[in-house]
mmCIF file of C-alpha atoms and ligand atoms in Angstrom:
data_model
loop_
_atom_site.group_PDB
_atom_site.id
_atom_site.type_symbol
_atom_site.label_atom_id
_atom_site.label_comp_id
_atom_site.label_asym_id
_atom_site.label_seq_id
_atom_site.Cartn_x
_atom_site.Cartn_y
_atom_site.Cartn_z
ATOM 1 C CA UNK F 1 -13.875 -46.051 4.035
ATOM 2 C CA UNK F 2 -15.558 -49.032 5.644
ATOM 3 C CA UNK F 3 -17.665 -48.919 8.799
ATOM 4 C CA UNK F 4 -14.274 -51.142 10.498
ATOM 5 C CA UNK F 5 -12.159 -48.691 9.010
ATOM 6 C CA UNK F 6 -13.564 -45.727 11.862
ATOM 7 C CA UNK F 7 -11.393 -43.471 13.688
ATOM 8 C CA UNK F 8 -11.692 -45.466 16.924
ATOM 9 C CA UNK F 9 -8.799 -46.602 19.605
ATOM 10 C CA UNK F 10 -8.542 -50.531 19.867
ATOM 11 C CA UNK F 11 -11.476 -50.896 18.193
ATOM 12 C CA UNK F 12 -13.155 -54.827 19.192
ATOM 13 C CA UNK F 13 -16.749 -54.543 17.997
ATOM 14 C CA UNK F 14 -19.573 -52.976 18.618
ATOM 15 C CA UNK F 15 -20.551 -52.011 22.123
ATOM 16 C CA UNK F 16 -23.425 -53.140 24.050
ATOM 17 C CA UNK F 17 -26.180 -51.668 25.380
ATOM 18 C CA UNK F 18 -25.684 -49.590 28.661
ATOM 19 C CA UNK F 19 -21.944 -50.107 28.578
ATOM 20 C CA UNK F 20 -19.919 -47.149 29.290
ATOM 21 C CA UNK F 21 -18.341 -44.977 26.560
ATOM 22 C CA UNK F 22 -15.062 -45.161 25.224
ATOM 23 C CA UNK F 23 -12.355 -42.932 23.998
ATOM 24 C CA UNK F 24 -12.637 -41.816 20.554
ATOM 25 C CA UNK F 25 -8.746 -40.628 18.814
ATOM 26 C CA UNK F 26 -9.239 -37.726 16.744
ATOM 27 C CA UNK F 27 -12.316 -35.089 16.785
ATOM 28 C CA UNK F 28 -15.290 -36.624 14.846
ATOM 29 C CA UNK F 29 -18.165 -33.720 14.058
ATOM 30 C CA UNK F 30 -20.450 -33.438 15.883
ATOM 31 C CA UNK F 31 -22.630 -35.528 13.760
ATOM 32 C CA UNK F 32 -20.209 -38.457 14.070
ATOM 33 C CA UNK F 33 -19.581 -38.495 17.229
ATOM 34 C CA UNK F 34 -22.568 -40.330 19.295
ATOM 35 C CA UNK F 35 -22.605 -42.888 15.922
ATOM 36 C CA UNK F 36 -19.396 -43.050 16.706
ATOM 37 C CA UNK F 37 -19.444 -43.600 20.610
ATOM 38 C CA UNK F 38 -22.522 -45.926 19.996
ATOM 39 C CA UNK F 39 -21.219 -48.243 17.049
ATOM 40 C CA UNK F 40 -17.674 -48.967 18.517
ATOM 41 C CA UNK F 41 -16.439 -50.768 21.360
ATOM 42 C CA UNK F 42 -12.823 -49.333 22.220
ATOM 43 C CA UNK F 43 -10.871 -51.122 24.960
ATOM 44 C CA UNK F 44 -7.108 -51.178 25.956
ATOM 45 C CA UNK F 45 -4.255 -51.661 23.505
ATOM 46 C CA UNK F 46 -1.962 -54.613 23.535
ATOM 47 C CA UNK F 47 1.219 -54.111 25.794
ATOM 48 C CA UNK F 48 -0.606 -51.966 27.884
ATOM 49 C CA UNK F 49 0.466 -51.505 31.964
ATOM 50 C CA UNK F 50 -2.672 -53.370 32.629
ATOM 51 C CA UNK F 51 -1.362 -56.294 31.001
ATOM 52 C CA UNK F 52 1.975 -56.225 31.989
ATOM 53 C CA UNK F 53 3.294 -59.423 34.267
ATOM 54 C CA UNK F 54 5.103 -57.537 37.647
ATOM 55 C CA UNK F 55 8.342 -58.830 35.899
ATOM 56 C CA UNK F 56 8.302 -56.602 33.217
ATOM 57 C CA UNK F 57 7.181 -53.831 35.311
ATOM 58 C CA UNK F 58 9.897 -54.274 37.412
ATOM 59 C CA UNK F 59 12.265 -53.983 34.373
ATOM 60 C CA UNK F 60 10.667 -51.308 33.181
ATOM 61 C CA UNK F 61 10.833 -49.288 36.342
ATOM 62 C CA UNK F 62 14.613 -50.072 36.264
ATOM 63 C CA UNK F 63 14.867 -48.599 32.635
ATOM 64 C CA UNK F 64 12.965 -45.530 33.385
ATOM 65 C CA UNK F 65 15.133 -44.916 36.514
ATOM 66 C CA UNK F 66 18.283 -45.000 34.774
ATOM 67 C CA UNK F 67 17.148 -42.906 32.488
ATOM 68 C CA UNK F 68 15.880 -40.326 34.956
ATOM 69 C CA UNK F 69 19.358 -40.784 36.449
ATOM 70 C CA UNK F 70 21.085 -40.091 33.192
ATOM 71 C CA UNK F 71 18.883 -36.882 33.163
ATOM 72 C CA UNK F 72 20.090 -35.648 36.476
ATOM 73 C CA UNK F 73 23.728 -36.162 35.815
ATOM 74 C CA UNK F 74 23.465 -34.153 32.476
ATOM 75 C CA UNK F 75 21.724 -31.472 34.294
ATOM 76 C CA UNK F 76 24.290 -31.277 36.675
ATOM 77 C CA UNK F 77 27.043 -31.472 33.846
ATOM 78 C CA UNK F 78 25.054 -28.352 32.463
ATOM 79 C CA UNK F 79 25.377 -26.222 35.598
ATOM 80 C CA UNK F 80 29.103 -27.163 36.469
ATOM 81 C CA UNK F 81 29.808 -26.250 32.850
ATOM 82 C CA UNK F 82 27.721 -22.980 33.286
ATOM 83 C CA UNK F 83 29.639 -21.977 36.751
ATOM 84 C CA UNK F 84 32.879 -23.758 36.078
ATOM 85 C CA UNK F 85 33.845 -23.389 33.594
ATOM 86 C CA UNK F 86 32.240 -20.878 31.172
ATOM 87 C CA UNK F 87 33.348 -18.508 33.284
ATOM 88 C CA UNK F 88 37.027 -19.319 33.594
ATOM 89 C CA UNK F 89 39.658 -16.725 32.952
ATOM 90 C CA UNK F 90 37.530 -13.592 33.316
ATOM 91 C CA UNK F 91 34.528 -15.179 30.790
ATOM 92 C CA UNK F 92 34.241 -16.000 27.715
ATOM 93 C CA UNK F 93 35.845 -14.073 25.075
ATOM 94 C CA UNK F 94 36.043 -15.160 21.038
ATOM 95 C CA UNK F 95 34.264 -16.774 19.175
ATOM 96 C CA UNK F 96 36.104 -20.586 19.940
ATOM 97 C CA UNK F 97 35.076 -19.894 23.685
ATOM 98 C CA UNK F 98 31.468 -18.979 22.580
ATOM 99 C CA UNK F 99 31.624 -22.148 20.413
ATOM 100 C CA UNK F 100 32.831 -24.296 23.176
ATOM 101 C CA UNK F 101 30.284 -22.792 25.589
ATOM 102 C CA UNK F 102 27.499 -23.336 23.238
ATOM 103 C CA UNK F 103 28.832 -26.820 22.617
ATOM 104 C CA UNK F 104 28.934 -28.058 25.785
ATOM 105 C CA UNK F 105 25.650 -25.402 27.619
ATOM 106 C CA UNK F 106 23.771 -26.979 24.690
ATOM 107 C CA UNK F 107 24.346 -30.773 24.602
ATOM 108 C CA UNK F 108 24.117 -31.060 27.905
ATOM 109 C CA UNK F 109 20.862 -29.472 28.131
ATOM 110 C CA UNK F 110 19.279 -31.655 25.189
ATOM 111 C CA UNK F 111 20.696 -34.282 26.798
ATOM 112 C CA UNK F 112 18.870 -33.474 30.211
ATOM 113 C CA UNK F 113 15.267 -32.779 28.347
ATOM 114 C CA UNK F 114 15.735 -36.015 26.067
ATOM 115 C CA UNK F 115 16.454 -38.394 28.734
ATOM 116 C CA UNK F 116 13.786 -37.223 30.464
ATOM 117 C CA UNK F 117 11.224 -37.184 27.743
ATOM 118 C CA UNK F 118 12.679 -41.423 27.006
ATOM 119 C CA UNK F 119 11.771 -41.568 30.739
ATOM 120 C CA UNK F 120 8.612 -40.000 30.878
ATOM 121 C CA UNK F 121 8.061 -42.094 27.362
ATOM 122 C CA UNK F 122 8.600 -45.729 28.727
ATOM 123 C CA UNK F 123 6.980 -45.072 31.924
ATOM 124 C CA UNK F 124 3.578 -44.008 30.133
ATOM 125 C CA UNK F 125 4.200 -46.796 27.047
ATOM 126 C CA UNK F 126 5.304 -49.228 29.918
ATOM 127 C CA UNK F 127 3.907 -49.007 33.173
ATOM 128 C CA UNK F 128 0.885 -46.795 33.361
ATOM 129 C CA UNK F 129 -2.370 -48.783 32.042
ATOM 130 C CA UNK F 130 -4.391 -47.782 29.077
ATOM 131 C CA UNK F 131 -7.740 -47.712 30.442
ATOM 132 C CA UNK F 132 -10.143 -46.355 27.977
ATOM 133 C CA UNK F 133 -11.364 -42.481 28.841
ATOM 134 C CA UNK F 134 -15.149 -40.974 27.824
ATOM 135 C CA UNK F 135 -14.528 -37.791 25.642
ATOM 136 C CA UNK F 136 -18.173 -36.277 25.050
ATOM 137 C CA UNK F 137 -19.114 -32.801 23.843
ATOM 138 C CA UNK F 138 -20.685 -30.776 26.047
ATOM 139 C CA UNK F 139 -21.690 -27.319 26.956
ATOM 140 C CA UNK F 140 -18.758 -25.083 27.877
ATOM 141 C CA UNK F 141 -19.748 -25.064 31.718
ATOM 142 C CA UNK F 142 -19.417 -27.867 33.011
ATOM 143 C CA UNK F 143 -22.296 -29.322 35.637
ATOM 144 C CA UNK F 144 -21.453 -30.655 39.283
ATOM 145 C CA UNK F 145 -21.396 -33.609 37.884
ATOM 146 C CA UNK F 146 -19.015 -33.912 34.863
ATOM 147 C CA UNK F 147 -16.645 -31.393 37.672
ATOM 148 C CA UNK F 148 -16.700 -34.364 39.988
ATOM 149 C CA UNK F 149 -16.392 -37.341 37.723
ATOM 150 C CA UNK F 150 -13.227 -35.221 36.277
ATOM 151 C CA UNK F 151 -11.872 -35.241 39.767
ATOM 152 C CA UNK F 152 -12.792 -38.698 40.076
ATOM 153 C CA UNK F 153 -10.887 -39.446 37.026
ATOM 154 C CA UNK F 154 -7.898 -37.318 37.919
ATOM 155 C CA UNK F 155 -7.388 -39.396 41.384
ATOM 156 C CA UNK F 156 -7.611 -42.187 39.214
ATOM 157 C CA UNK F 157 -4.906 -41.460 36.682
ATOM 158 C CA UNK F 158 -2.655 -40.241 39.702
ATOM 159 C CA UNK F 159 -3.162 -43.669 41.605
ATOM 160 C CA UNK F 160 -2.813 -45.374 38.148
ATOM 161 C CA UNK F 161 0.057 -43.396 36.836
ATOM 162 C CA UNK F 162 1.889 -44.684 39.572
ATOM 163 C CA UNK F 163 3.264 -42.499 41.323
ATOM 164 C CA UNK F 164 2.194 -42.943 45.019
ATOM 165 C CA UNK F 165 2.493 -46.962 44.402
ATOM 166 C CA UNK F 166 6.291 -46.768 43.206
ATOM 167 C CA UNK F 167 8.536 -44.241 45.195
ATOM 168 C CA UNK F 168 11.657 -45.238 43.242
ATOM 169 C CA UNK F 169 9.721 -43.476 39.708
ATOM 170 C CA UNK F 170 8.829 -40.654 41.865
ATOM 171 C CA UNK F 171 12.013 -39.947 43.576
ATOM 172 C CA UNK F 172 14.136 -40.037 40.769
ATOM 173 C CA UNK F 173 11.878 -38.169 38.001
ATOM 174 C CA UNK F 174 11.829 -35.170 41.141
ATOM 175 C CA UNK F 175 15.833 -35.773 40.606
ATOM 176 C CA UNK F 176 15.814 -34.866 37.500
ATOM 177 C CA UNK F 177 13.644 -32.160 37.106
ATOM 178 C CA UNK F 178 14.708 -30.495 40.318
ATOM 179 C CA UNK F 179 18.076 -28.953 38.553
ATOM 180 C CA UNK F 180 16.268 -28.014 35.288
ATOM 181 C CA UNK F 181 13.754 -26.125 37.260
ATOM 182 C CA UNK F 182 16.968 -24.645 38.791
ATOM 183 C CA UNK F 183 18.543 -23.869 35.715
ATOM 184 C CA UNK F 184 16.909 -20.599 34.625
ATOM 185 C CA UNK F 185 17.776 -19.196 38.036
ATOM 186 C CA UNK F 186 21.108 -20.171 37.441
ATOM 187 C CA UNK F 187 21.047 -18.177 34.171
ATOM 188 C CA UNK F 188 20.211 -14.792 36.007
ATOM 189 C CA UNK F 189 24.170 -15.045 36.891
ATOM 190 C CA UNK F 190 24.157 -13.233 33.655
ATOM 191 C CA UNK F 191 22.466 -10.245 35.208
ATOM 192 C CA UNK F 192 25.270 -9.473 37.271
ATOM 193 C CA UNK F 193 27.369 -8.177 38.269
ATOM 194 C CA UNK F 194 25.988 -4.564 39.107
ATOM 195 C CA UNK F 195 27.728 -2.071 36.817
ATOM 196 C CA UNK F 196 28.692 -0.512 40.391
ATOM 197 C CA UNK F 197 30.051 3.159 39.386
ATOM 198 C CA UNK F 198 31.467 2.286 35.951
ATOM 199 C CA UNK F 199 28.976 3.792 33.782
ATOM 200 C CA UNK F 200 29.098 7.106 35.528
ATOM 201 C CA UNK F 201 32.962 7.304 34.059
ATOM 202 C CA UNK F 202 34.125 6.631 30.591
ATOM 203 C CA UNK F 203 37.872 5.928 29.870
ATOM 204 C CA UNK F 204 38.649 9.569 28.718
ATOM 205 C CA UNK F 205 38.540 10.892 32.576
ATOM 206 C CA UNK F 206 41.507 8.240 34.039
ATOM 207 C CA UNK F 207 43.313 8.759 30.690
ATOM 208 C CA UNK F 208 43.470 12.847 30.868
ATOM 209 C CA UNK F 209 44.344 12.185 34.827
ATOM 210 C CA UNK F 210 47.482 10.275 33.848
ATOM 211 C CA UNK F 211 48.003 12.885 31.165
ATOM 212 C CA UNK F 212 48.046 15.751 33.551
ATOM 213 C CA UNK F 213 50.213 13.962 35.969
ATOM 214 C CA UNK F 214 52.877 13.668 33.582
ATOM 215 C CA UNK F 215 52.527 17.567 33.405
ATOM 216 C CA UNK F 216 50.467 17.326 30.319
ATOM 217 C CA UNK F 217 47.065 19.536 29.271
ATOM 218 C CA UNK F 218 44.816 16.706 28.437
ATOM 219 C CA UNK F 219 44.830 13.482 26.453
ATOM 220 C CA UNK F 220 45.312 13.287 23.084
ATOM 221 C CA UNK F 221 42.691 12.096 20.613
ATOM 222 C CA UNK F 222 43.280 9.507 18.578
ATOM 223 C CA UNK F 223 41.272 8.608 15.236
ATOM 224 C CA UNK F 224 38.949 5.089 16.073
ATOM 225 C CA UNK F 225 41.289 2.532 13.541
ATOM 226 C CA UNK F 226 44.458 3.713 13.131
ATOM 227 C CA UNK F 227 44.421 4.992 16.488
ATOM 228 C CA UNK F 228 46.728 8.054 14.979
ATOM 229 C CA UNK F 229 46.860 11.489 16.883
ATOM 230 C CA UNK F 230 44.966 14.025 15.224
ATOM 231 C CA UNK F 231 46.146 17.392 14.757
ATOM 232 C CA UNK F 232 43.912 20.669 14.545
ATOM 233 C CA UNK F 233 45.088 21.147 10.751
ATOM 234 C CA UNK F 234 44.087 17.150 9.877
ATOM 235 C CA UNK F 235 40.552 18.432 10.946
ATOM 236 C CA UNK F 236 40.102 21.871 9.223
ATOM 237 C CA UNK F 237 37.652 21.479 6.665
ATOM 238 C CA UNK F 238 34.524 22.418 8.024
ATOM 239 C CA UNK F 239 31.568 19.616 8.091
ATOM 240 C CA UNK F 240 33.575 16.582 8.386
ATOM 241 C CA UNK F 241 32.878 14.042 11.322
ATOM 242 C CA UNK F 242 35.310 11.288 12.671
ATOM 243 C CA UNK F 243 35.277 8.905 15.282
ATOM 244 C CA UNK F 244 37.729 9.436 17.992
ATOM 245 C CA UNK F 245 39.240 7.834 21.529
ATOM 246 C CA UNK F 246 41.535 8.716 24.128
ATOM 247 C CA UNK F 247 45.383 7.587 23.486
ATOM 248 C CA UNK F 248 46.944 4.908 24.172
ATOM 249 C CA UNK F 249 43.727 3.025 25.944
ATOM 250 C CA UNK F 250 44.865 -0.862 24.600
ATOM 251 C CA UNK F 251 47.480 -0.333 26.057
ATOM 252 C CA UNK F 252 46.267 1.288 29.683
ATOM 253 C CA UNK F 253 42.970 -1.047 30.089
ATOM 254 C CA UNK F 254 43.235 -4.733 30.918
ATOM 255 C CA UNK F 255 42.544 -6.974 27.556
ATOM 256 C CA UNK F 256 38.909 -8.177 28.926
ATOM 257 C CA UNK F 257 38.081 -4.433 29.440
ATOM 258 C CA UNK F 258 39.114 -3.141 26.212
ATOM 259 C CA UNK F 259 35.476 -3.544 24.121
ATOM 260 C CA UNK F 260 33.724 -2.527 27.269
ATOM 261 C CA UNK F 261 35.549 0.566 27.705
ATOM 262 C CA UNK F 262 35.653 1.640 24.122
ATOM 263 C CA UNK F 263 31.988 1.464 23.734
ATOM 264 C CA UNK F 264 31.770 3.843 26.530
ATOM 265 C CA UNK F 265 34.540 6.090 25.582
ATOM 266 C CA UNK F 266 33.493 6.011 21.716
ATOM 267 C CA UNK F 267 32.787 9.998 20.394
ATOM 268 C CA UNK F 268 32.561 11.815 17.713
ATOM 269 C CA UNK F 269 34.580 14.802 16.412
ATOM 270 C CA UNK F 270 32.841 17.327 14.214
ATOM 271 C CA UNK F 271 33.907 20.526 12.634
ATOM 272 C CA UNK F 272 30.996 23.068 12.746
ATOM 273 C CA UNK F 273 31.216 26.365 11.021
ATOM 274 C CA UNK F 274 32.349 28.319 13.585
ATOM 275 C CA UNK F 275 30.262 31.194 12.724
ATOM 276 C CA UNK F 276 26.966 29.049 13.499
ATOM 277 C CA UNK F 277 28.127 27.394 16.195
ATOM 278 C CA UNK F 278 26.300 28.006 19.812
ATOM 279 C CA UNK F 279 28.381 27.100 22.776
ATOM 280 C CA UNK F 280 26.767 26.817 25.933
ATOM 281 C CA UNK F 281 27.168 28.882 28.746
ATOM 282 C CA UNK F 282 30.108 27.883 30.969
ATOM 283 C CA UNK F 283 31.588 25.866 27.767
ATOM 284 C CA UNK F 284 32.791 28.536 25.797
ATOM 285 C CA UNK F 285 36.056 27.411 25.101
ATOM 286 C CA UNK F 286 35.247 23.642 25.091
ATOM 287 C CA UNK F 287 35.545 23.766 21.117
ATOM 288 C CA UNK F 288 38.416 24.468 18.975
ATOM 289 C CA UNK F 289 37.769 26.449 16.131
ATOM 290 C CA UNK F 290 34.143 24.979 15.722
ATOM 291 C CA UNK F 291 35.473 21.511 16.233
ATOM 292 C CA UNK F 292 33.669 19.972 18.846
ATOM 293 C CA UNK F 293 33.214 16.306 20.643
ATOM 294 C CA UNK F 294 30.544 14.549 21.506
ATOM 295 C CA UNK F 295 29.302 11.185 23.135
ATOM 296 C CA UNK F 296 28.723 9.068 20.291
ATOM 297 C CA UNK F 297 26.243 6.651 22.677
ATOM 298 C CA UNK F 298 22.726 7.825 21.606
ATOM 299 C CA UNK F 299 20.977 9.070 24.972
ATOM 300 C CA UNK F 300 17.868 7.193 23.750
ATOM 301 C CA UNK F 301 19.023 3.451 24.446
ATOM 302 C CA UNK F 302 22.394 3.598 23.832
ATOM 303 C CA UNK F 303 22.949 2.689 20.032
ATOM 304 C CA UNK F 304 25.687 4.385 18.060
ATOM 305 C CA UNK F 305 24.554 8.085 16.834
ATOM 306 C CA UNK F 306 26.572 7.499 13.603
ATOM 307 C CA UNK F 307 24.711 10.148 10.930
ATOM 308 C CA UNK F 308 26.084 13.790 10.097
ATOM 309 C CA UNK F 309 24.027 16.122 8.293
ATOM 310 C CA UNK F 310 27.041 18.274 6.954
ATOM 311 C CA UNK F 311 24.093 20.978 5.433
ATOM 312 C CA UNK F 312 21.812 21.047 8.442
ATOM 313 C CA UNK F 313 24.833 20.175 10.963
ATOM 314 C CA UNK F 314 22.502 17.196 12.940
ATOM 315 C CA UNK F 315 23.449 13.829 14.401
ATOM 316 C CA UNK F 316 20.845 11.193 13.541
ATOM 317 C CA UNK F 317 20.776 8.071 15.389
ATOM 318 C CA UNK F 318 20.063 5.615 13.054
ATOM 319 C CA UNK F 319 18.042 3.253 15.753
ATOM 320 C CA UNK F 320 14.617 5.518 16.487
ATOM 321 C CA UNK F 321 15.625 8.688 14.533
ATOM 322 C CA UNK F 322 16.365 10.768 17.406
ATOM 323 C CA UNK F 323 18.149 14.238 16.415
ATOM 324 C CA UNK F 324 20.281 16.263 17.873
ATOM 325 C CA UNK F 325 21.877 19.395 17.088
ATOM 326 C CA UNK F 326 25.542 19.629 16.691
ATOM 327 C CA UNK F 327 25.791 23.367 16.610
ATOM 328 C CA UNK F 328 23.768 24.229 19.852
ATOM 329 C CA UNK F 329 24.996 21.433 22.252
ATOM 330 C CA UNK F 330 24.092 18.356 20.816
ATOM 331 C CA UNK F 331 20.724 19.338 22.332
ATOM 332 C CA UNK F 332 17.567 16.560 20.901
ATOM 333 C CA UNK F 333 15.536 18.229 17.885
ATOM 334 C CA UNK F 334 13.940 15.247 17.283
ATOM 335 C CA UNK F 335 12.684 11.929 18.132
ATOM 336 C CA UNK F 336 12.690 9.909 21.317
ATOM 337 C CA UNK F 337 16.121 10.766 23.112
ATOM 338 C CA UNK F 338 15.343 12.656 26.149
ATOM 339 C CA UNK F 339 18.511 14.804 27.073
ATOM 340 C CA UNK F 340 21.529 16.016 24.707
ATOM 341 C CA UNK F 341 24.677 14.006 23.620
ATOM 342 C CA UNK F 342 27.051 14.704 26.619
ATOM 343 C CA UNK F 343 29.705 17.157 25.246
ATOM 344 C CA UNK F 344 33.970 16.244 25.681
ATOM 345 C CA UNK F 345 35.732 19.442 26.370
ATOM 346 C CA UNK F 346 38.815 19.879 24.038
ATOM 347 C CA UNK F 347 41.300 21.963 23.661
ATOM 348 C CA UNK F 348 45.347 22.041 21.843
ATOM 349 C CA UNK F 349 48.761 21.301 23.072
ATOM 350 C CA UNK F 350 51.713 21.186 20.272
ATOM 351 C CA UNK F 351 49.259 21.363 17.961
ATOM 352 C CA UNK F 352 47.413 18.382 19.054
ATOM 353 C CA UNK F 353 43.375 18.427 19.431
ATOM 354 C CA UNK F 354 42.651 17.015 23.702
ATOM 355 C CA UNK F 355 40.394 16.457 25.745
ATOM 356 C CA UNK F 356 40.644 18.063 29.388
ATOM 357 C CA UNK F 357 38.392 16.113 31.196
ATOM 358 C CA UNK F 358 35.999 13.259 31.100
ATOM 359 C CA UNK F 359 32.148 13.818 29.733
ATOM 360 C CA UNK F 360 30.810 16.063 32.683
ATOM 361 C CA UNK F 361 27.506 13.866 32.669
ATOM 362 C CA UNK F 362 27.224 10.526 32.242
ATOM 363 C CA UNK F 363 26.611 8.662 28.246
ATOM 364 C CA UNK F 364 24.171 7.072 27.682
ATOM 365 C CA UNK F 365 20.452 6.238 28.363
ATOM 366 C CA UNK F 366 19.130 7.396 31.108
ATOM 367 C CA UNK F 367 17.876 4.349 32.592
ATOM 368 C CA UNK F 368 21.338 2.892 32.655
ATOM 369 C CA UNK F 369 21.877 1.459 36.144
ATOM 370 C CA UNK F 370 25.164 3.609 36.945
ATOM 371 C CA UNK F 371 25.096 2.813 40.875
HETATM 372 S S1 FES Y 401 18.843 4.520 20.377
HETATM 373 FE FE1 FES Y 401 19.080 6.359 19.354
HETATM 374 S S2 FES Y 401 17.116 6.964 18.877
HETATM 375 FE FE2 FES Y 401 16.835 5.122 19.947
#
């Protein structure tokens, strides 16, 4: 590489003595660097502000604006889409909504940042000038000195940026960045709204009510799928496990509830051995036969406690391992749940497995705002 050939800005020649420094693109070593800083002369590029005639200035400004402008109206496209629409008819459900929504939540928000960044471009290509900077090494701390010449320089680059000499730049860039600093406070809609007192229910408590008001025991359980009634002699063979809801829920919870409500309602069925099976005091007769139902929402944070141990009779949650036992109340053996699997009391009518009441506690992790 020749000497011309340097890593130097707008390099015109070398610099005279007792001139100031100029900047120097890139990070030469240390070595370099006062060769550098004392061989070339660096001074402002072609097309720079400083050269600009007011004319072009002006059109630039005009540019900029517009595209500022442009910004703000995509921003605001993003937020009426976010509260307008997204939300329409009770949210956005299947996967064409979530398409749309990310469609439309998406462009406009690229659209927002890239008009803004073409602004922010042009006005720094355009209007601001190019004046050459001094980068030097130095120690770490920085003297009186170099902190005042920085704020020297800094008062400087504000006055030349701009932005106190043309209100129109400054008005309209605040425009557009005023609803994307907005935006993430808009997006805390999503935190709401408060679950209120539905997590201290499940479905199986309104579905037994309607049961026993039509002068049945309980409701009947119904296998998670086929959603078919399950009798005591379907579930006989000790050690099996099934997933199980209360009857006829699609048809008694509003469409938009239905994934919310099963997750809560979700439990398992599982036929202990009756002969090792432990029931807790004051549930005696919550089991039939050894067949007993629990929450299937892990206690821990709330993923699905799937696993049966038919030999040691334990449900594993597959998440962080937590344990618990199914023959002595669901109670934790192991791992990081802190309290059991709460326990669905059953019982038979016409030879149909029930449930008499809702879970007695609530499901799920403890730290589940329930109101
Ligand atoms: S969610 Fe079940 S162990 Fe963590």
């Amino acid at each position: 590489m020749s000497d011309d050939n340097k890593e130097t800005a707008g390099s015109q020649g070398p610099r005279g003595e007792g001139e100031p420094r100029e900047r120097v693109i890139g990070t030469p070593s240390p070595a370099r660097d006062k060769a550098l800083l004392a061989e070339d002369d660096i001074s402002a590029p072609a097309g720079s502000g400083e050269q600009l005639d007011e004319q072009s200035a002006r059109r630039a400004e005009r540019t900029v604006a517009l595209l500022f402008l442009l910004a703000f109206a995509a921003s605001v496209a993003f937020i009426a889409y976010y509260i307008g629409w997204s939300g329409r008819n009770g949210g956005m459900h299947g996967i064409l909504r979530a398409q749309e929504s990310n469609f439309w939540l998406g462009g406009t928000m690229a659209a927002a940042f890239l008009l803004l960044a073409a602004g922010v471009t042009i006005w720094v290509r355009r209007l601001m000038t190019s004046k050459p900077i001094t980068q030097e090494r130095h120690e770490l701390t920085t003297d009186a000195e170099t902190r005042a010449a920085f704020t020297q320089d800094f008062l400087e680059g504000a006055a030349d940026s701009g932005l106190t000499k043309r209100p129109l730049l400054r008005r309209t860039l605040l425009l557009a960045a005023a609803p994307l600093g907005l935006a993430p406070l808009v997006l805390l809609r999503d935190l709401g709204p408060l679950p209120e007192k539905r997590l201290r229910h499940t479905h199986w408590g309104e579905a037994v009510e309607k049961a026993k008001a039509e002068g049945k025991k309980g409701v009947r359980l119904v296998v998670d799928g086929t959603h078919k009634p399950l009798r005591v002699s379907d579930f006989a063979t000790p050690g099996s496990m099934i997933t199980v809801l209360p009857e006829g829920m699609e048809e008694d919870v509003p469409e938009h509830d239905v994934l919310t409500e099963t997750a809560k309602a979700v439990t398992i069925l599982i036929n202990v051995p009756e002969s090792q099976f432990k029931p807790a005091e004051g549930r005696e007769n919550w089991h039939v036969n050894g067949i007993v139902a629990y929450s299937k929402v892990c206690t821990h944070v709330g993923c699905p406690a799937a696993l049966y141990e038919q030999t040691t009779h334990h449900i594993l949650c597959p998440c962080h391992q937590s344990t618990f036992d199914a023959t002595d109340a669901a109670k934790v053996i192991f791992g990081p749940a802190a309290r059991p699997l709460p326990q669905l009391p059953l019982s038979v009518e016409d030879g149909y497995l029930v449930a008499t009441s809702d879970f007695p506690e609530p499901i799920g992790p403890s730290f589940w705002e329930r109101g």
